[in-house]
Short mmCIF file of C-alpha atoms in Angstrom, two decimals:
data_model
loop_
_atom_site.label_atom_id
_atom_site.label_comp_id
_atom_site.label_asym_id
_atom_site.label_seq_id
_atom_site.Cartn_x
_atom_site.Cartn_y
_atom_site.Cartn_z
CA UNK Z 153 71.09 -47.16 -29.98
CA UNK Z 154 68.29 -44.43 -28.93
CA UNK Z 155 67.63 -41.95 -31.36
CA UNK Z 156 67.68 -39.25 -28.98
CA UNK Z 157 69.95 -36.37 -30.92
CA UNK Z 158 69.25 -34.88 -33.91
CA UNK Z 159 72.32 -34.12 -35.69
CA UNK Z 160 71.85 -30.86 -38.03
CA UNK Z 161 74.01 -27.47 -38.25
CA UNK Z 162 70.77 -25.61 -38.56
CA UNK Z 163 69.72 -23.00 -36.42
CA UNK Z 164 68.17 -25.21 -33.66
CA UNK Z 165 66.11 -24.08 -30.61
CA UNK Z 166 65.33 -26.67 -28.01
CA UNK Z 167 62.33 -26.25 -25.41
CA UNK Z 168 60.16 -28.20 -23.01
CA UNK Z 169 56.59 -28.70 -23.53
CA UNK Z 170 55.29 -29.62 -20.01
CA UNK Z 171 51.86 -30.30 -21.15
CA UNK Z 172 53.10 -32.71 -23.23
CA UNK Z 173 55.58 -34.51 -20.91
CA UNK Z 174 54.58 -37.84 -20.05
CA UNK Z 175 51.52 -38.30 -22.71
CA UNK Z 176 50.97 -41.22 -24.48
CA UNK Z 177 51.23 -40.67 -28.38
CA UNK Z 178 51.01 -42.16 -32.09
CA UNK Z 179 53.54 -41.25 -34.76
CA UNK Z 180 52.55 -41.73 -38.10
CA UNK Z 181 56.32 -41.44 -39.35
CA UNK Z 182 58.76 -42.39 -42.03
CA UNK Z 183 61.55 -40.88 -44.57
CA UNK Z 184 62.93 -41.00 -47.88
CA UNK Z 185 64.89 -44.36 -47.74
CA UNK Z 186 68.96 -43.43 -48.26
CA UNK Z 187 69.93 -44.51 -51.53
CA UNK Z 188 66.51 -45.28 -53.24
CA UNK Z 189 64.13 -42.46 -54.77
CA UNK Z 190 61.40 -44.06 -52.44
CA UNK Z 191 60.35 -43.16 -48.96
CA UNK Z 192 58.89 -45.64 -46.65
CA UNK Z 193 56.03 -45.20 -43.50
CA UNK Z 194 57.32 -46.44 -40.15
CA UNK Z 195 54.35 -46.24 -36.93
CA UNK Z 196 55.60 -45.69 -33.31
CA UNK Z 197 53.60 -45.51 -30.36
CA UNK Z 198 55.40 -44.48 -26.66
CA UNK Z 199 55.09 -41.59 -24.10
CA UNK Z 200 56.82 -37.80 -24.89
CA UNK Z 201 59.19 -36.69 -22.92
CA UNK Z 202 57.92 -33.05 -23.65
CA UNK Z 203 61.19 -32.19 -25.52
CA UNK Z 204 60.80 -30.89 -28.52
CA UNK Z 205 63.11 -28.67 -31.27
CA UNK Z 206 62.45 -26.70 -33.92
CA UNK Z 207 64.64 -26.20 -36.71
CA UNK Z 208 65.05 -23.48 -39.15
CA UNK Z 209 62.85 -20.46 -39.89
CA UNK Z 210 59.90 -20.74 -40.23
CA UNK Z 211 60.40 -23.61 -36.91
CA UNK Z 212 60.10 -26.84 -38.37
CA UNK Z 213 59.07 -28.72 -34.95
CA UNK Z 214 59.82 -32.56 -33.63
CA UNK Z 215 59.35 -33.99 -30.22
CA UNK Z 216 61.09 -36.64 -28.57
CA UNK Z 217 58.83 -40.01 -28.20
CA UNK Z 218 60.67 -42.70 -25.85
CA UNK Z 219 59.55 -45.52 -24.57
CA UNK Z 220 58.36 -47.28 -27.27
CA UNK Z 221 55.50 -49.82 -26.88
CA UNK Z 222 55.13 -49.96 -31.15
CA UNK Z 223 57.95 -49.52 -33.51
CA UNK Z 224 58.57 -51.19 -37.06
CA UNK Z 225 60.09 -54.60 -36.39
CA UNK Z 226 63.44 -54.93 -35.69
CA UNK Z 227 63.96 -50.94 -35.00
CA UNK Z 228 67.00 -50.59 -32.75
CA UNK Z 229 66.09 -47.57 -30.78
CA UNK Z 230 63.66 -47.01 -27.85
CA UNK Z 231 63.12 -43.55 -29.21
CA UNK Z 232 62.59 -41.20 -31.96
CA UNK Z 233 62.16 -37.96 -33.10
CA UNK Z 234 58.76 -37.31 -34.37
CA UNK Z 235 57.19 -34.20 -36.78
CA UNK Z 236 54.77 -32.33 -34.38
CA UNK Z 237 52.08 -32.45 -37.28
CA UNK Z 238 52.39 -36.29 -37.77
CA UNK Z 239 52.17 -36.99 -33.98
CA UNK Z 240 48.76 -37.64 -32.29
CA UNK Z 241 48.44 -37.27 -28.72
CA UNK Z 242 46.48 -38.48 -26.00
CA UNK Z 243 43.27 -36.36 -25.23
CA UNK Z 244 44.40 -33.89 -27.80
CA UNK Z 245 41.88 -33.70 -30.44
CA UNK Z 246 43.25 -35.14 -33.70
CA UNK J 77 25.17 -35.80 -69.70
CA UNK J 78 25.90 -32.22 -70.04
CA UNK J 79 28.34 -30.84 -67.97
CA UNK J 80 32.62 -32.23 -68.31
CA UNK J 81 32.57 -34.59 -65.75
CA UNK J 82 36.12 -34.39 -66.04
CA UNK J 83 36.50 -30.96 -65.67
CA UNK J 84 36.69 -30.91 -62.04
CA UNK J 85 37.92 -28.53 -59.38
CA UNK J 86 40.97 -29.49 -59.79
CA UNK J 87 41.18 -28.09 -63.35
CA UNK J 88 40.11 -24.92 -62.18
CA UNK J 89 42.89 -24.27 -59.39
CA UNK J 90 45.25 -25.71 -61.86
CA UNK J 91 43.72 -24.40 -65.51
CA UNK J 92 44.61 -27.22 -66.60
CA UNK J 93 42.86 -29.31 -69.04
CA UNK J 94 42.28 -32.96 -67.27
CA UNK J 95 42.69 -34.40 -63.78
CA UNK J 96 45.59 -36.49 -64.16
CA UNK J 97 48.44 -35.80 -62.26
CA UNK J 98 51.62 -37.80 -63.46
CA UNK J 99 54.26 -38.49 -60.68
CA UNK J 100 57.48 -39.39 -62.33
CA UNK J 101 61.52 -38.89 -61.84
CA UNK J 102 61.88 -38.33 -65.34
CA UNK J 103 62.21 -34.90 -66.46
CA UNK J 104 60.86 -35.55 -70.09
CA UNK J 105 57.94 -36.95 -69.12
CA UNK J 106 56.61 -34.18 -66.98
CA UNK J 107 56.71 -31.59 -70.07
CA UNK J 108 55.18 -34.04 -72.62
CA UNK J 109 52.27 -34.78 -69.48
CA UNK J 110 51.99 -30.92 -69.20
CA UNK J 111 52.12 -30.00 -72.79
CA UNK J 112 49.13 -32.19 -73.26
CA UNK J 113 47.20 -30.98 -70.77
CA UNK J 114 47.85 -32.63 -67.90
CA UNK J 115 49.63 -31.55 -64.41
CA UNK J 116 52.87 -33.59 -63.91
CA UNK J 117 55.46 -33.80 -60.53
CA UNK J 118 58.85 -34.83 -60.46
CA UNK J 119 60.14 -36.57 -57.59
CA UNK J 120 63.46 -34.93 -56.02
CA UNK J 121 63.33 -36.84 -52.71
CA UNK J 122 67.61 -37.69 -53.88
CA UNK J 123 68.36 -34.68 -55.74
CA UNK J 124 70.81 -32.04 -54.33
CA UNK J 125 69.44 -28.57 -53.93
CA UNK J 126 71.50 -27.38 -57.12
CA UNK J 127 70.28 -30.16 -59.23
CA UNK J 128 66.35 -29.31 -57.83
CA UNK J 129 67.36 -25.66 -59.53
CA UNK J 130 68.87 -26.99 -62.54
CA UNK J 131 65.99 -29.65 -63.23
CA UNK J 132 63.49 -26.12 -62.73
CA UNK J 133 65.14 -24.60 -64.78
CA UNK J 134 65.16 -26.91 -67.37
CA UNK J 135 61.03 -27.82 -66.89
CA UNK J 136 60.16 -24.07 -67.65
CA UNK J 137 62.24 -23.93 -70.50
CA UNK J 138 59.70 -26.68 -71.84
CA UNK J 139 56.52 -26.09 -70.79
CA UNK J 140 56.83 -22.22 -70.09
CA UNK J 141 53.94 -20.94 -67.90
CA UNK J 142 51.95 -23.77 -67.47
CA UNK J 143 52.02 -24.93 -63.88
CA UNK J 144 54.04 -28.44 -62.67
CA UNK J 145 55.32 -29.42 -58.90
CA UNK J 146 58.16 -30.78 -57.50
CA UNK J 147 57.69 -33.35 -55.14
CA UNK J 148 59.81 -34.05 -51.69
CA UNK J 149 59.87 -36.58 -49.25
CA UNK J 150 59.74 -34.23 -45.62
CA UNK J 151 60.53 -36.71 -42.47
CA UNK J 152 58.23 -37.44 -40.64
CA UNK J 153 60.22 -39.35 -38.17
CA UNK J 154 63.72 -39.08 -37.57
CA UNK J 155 66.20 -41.75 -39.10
CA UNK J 156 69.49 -43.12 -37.00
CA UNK J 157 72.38 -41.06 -36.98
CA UNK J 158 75.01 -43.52 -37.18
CA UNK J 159 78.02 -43.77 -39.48
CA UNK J 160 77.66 -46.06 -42.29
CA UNK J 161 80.60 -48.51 -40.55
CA UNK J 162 78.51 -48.37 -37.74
CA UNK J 163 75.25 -49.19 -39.48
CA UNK J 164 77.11 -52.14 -41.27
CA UNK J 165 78.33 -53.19 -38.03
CA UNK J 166 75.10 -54.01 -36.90
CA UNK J 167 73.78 -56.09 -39.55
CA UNK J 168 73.51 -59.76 -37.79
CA UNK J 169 76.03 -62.43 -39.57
CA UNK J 170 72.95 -65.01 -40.00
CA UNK J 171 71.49 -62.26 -42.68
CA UNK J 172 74.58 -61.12 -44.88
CA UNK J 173 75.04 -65.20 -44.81
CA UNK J 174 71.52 -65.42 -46.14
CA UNK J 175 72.93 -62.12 -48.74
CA UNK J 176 75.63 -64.28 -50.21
CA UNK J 177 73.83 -67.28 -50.27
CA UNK J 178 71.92 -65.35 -53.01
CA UNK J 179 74.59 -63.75 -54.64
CA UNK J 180 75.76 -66.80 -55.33
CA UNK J 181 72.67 -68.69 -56.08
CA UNK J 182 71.94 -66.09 -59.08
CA UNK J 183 75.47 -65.32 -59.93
CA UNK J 184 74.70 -61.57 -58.90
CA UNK J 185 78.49 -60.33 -59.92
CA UNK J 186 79.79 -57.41 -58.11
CA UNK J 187 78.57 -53.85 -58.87
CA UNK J 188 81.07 -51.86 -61.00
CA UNK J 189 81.16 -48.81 -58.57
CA UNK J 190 80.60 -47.36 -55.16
CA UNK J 191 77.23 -48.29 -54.41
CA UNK J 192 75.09 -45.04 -54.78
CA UNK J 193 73.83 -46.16 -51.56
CA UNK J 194 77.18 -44.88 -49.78
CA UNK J 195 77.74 -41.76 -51.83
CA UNK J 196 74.60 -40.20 -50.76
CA UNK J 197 75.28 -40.61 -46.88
CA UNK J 198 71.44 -40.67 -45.59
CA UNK J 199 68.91 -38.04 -46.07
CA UNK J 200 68.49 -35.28 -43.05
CA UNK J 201 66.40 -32.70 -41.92
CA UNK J 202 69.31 -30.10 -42.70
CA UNK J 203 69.12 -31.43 -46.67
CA UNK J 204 65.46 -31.83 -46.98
CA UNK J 205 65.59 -28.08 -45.65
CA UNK J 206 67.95 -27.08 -48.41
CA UNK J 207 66.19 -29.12 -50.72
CA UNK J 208 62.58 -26.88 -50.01
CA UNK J 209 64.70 -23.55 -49.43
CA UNK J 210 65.43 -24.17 -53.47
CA UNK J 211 61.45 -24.72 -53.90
CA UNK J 212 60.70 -22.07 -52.20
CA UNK J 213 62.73 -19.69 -53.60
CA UNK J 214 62.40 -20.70 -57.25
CA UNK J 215 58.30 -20.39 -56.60
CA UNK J 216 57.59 -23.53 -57.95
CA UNK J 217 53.80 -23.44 -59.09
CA UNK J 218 52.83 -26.40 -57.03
CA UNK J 219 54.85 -28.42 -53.98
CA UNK J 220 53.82 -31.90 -53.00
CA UNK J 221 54.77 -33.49 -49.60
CA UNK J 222 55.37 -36.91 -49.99
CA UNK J 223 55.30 -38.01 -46.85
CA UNK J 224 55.76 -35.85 -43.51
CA UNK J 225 53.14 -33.13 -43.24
CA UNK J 226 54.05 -29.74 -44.92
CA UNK J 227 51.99 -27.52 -42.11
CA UNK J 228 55.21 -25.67 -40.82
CA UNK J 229 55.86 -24.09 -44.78
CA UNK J 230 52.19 -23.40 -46.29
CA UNK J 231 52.39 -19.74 -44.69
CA UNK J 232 55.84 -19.24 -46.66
CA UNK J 233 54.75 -20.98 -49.76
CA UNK J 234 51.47 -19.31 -50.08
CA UNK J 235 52.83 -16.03 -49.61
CA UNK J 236 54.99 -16.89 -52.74
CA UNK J 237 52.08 -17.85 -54.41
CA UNK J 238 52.79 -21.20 -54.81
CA UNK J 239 50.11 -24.49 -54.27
CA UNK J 240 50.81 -26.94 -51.73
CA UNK J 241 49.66 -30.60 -52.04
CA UNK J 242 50.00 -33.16 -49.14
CA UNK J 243 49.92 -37.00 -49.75
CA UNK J 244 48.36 -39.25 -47.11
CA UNK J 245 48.03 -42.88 -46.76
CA UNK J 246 45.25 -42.30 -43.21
CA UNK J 247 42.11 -40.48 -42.53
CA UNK J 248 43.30 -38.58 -39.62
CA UNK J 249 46.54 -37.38 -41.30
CA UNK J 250 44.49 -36.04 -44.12
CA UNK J 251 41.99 -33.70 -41.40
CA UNK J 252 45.40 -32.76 -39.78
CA UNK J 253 46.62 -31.24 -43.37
CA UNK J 254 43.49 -30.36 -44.93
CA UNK J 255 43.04 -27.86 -41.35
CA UNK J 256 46.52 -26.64 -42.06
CA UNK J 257 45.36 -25.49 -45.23
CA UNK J 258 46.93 -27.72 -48.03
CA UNK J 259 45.59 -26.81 -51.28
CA UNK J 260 44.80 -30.29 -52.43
CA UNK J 261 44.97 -33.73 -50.36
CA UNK J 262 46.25 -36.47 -52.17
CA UNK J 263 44.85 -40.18 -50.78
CA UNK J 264 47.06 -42.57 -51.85
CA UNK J 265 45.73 -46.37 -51.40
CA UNK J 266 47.69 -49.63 -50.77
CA UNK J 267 47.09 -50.52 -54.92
CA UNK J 268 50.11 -48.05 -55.71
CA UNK J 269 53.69 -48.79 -56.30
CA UNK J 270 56.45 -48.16 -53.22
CA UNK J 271 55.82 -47.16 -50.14
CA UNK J 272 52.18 -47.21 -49.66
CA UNK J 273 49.65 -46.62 -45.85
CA UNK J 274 47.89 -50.10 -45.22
CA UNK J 275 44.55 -48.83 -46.37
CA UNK J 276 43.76 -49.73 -50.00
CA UNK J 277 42.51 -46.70 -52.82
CA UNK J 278 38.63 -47.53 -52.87
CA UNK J 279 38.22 -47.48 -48.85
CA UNK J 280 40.79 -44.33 -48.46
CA UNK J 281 39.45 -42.33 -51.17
CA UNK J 282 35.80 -42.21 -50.25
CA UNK J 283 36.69 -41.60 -46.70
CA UNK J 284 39.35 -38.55 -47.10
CA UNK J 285 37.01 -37.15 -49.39
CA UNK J 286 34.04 -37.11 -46.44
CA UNK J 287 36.28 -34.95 -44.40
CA UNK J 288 38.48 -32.24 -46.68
CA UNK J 289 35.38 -29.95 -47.43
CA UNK J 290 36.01 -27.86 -50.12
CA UNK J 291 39.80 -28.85 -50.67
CA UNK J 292 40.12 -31.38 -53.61
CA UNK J 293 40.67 -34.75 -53.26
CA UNK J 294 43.45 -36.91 -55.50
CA UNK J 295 43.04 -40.13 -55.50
CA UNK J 296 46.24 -42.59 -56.07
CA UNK J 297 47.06 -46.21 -55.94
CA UNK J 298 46.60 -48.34 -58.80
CA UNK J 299 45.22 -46.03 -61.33
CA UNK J 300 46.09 -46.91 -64.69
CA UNK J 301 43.41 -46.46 -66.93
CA UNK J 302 40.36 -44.10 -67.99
CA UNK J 303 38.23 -46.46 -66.07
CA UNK J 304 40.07 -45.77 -62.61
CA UNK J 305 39.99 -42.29 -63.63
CA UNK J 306 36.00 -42.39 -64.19
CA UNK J 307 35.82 -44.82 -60.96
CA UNK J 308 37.73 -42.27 -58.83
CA UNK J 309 35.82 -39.23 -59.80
CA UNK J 310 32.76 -41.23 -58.85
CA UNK J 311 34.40 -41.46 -55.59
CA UNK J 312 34.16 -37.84 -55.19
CA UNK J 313 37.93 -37.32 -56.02
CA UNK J 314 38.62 -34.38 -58.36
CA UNK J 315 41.65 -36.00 -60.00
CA UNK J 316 44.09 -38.61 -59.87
CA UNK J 317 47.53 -39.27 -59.35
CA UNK J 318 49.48 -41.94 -61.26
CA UNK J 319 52.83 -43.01 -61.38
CA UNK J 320 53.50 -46.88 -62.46
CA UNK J 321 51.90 -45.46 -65.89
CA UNK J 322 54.58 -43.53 -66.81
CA UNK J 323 57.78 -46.12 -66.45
CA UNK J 324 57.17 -47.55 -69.46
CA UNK J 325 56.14 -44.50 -71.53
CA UNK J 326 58.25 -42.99 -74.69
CA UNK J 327 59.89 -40.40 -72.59
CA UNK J 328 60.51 -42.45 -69.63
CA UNK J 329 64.08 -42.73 -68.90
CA UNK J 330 63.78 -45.96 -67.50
CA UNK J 331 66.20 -49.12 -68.42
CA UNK J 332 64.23 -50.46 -71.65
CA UNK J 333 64.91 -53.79 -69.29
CA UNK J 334 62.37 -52.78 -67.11
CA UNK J 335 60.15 -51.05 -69.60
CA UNK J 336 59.33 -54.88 -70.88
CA UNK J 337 59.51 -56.13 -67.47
CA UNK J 338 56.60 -53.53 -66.58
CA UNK J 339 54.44 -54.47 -69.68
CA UNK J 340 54.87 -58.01 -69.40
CA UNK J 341 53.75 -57.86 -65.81
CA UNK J 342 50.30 -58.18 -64.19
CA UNK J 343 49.44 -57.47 -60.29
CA UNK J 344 50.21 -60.88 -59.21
CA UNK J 345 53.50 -59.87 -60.48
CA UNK J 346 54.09 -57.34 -58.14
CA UNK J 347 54.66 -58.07 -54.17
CA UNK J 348 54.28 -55.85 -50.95
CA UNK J 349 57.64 -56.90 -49.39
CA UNK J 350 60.01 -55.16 -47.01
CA UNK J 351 62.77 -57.26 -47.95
CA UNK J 352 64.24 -54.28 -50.44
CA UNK J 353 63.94 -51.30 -47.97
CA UNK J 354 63.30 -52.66 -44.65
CA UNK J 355 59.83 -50.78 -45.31
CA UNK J 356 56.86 -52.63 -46.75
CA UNK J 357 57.20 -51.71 -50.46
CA UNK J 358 55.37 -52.70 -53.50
CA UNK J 359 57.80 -53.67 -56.51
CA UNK J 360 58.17 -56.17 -59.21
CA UNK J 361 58.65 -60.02 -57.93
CA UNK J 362 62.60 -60.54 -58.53
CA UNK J 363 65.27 -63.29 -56.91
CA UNK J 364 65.90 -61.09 -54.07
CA UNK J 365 62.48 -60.68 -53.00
CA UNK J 366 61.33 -63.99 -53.36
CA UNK J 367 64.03 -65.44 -51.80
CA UNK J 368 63.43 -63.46 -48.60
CA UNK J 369 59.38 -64.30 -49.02
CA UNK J 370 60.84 -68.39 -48.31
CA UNK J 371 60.46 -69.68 -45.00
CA UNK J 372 63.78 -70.51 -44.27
CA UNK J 373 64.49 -66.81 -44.58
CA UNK J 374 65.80 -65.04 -41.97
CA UNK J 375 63.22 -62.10 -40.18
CA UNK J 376 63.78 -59.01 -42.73
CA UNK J 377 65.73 -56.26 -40.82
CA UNK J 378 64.50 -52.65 -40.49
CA UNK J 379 65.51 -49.81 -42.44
CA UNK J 380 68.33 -49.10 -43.04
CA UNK J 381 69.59 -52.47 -42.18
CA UNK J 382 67.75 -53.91 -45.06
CA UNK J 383 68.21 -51.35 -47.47
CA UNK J 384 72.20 -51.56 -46.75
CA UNK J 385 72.27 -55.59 -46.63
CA UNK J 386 70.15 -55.22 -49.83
CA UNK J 387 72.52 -52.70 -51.90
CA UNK J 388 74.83 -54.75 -53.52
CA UNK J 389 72.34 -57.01 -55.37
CA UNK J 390 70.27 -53.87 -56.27
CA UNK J 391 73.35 -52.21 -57.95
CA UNK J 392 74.95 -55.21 -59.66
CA UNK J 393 71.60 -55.65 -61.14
CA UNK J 394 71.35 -52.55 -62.83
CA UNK J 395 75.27 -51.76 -63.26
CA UNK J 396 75.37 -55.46 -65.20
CA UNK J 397 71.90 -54.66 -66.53
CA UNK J 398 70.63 -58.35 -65.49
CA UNK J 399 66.94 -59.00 -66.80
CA UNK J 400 66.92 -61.89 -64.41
CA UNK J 401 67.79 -60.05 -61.51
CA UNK J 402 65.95 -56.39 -61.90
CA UNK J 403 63.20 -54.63 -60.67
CA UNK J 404 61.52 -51.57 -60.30
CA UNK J 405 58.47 -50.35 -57.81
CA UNK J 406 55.54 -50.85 -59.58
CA UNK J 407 51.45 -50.57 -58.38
CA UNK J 408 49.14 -52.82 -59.19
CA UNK J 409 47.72 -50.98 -62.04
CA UNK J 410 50.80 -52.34 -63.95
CA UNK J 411 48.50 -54.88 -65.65
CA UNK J 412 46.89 -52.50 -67.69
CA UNK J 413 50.62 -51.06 -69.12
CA UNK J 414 50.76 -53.00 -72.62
CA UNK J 415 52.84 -50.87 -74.48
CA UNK J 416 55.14 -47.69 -74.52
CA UNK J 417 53.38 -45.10 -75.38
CA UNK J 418 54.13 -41.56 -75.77
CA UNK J 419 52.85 -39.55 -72.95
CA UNK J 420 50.40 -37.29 -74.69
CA UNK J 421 49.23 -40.36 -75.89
CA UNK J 422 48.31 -41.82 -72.88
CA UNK J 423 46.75 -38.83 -71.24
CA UNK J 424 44.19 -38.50 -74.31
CA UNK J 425 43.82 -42.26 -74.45
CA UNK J 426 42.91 -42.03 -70.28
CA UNK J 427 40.58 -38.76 -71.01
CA UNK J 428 39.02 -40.68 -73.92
CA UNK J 429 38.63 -44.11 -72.22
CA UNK J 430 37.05 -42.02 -69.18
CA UNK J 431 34.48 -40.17 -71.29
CA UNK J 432 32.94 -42.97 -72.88
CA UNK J 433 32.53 -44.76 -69.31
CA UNK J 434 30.54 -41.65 -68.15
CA UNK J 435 28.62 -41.95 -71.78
CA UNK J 436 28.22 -45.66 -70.99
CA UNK J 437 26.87 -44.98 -67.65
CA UNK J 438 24.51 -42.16 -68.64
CA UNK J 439 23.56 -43.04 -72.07
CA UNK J 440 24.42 -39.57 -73.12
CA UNK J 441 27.71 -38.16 -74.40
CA UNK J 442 29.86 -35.27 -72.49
CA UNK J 443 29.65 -31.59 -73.48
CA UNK J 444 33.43 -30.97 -74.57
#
């Protein structure tokens, strides 16, 4: 089950970030937890692809991790969609 | 001693009268927090973008000009897409054995409704947009990011005038926010109730604190008391955000089943335990989560397996408003809840208790 569409009827406007493509990166992630008030932190670690889509105005941008070499325990997928400010890249400054 | 110590930087960007920032879902209790001084945020992470406006609407009519937030969970990572069926589907048979086994061990009855768990349908990016379109537009004094960082909105918030506070659990996603230009960084240690980073509230605190320059600090996780409020102010934080205080205060809407449950409790009564969400969570020890702390246990499942597998119990709980069987999220701070309170009562009881720490420590009293 990779995690590798983002389903949304909001204005959406995919693009490819060669500099990224390929880069080894951190995601400190999470969500709100469906059906609690709570939201929970999930870490991933795995390469970008250099996809990446924004959504909405002002762009609200996520890039595609894949590859996963950390994940929380028993995730499903081999990739996820990650908020550009809560990803850390490799030889970016943080 | 001279100067406030509590009248921090915080106050000022505020004007408010103390640095306590109450984070509840209760409506009531962030106008009594505000109308005694205090700054209060209500959680909206599950409300729908017309009950956001309503529940605006109805804070202002209470507390009129003086400033409150609204707090959101933004993603930071994307969940699954799947269909509920198809999320079901994949729960292994071994687990929603171990599920009944429970249910049955307790006598958990059924719940008396759809689960709430299946009428929401999952939280997106497309509602948590909706959701801050409403916060934006309404110009809410003050918006809090619960989780994902809030970078991609400051420009459109600040040009509505409105405040933008981020809440970290790491060091490095602090500097990333603080650069953006959040108006206030809120470090929330592994003491506090729900979801929580891995990094507890004295090591956190000290540390964001060395790197947001002039933006003030918050600290969070297990403060309960003046003390903590004294403590974290030492710690170079200009404030402090609590939440387990308010469950079991006068206003609370909270089940008066958990309201004792919270002021009977101490820490060791609380557990970090991923067995409600799938996400490491602190809440109140109950049957479900100690059964799933037992060896024998099958491996917890990730979200939203466990959250789905854990549903039913969760619901019959409250529907049948079981004492055996409830629980709420709850930091360790709980030990210090011992009775319910009203709010402005606890606020000048925490302002009080903090003043006479300082006096204690300095030998002299506080200019008011």
């Amino acid at each position: 089950m990779a995690n590798d569409s983002l389903p949304s009827t909001m204005a959406t406007v995919p693009g490819f970030d060669p500099a990224r493509a390929g880069k080894s990166a951190e995601c400190d992630g999470g969500g709100a937890i469906v059906g609690t008030r709570y939201a929970g932190r999930e870490e991933f670690a795995g390469t970008l692809t250099g996809e990446y889509v924004d959504h909405g105005d002002p762009p609200w941008r996520w890039y595609l991790l894949k590859d996963l070499v950390r994940r929380p325990e028993g995730y499903p997928g081999d990739a996820v969609w990650c908020l550009a400010e809560n990803l850390f890249v490799a030889g970016e400054p943080v | 001693m001279g100067k406030n110590p509590l009248h921090t930087k915080l106050c000022d960007l505020l004007g408010i009268d103390f640095p306590i920032i109450a984070f509840t879902h209760c409506k009531d209790v962030v106008a009594a927090v505000v109308n005694a001084g205090g700054f209060a945020v209500l959680g909206e992470a599950m409300h729908t973008p017309d009950g956001i406006a309503a529940d605006i609407k109805w804070i202002r009519s209470r507390v009129g000009d003086k400033p409150f937030g609204i707090d959101l969970v933004l993603p930071a990572s994307a969940p699954d897409a799947s269909t509920l069926e198809q999320l079901l589907a994949k729960i292994p048979d071994e687990h929603k054995r171990y599920a009944a086994y429970i249910k049955e061990k307790y006598d958990v009855p059924d719940p008396k409704g759809q689960q709430a768990l299946h009428q929401w349908g999952g939280l997106t990016h497309e509602i948590a947009r909706k959701q801050l379109d409403v916060i934006l537009d309404e110009r809410v004094p003050v918006f809090v990011s619960g989780l994902g960082s809030p970078a991609f909105m400051l420009k459109a918030a600040h040009e509505r005038g409105m405040k933008v506070f981020g809440l970290i659990g790491k060091a490095r996603q602090a500097k990333r926010e603080i650069e953006a230009g959040v108006d206030v960084i809120i470090a929330q240690g592994y003491d506090a109730a729900g979801h929580t980073g891995p990094i507890g509230t004295f090591s956190i605190v000290p540390e964001v604190v060395a790197i947001a320059g002039d933006t003030p600090v918050v600290a969070a996780g297990g403060v309960t008391t003046g003390r903590h409020l004294a403590a974290s102010i030492c710690l170079g934080a200009a404030g402090v955000w609590t939440g387990t205080l308010w469950l079991a205060s006068r206003e609370s809407d909270n089940d008066m089943i958990i309201k004792e449950k919270l002021i009977a409790a101490t820490a060791d009564d609380t557990v970090y335990s991923k067995s409600v969400s799938g996400f490491a969570m602190r809440v109140l020890k109950c049957p479900w989560t100690e059964e799933w702390a037992k060896p024998e246990a099958p491996r917890v499942l990730s979200s939203p397996y466990q959250m789905l597998l854990a549903s039913d119990y969760i619901q019959a709980a409250n529907d049948h408003r079981r004492a055996d069987l409830m629980f709420e999220a709850a930091g360790q701070g709980v030990s210090f809840i011992d009775s319910m309170k009203p709010a402005k009562q606890i606020v000048n009881d925490m302002v009080e208790e903090a003043l006479s720490v300082f006096e204690e420590i300095t030998g002299e009293a506080a200019d008011a």
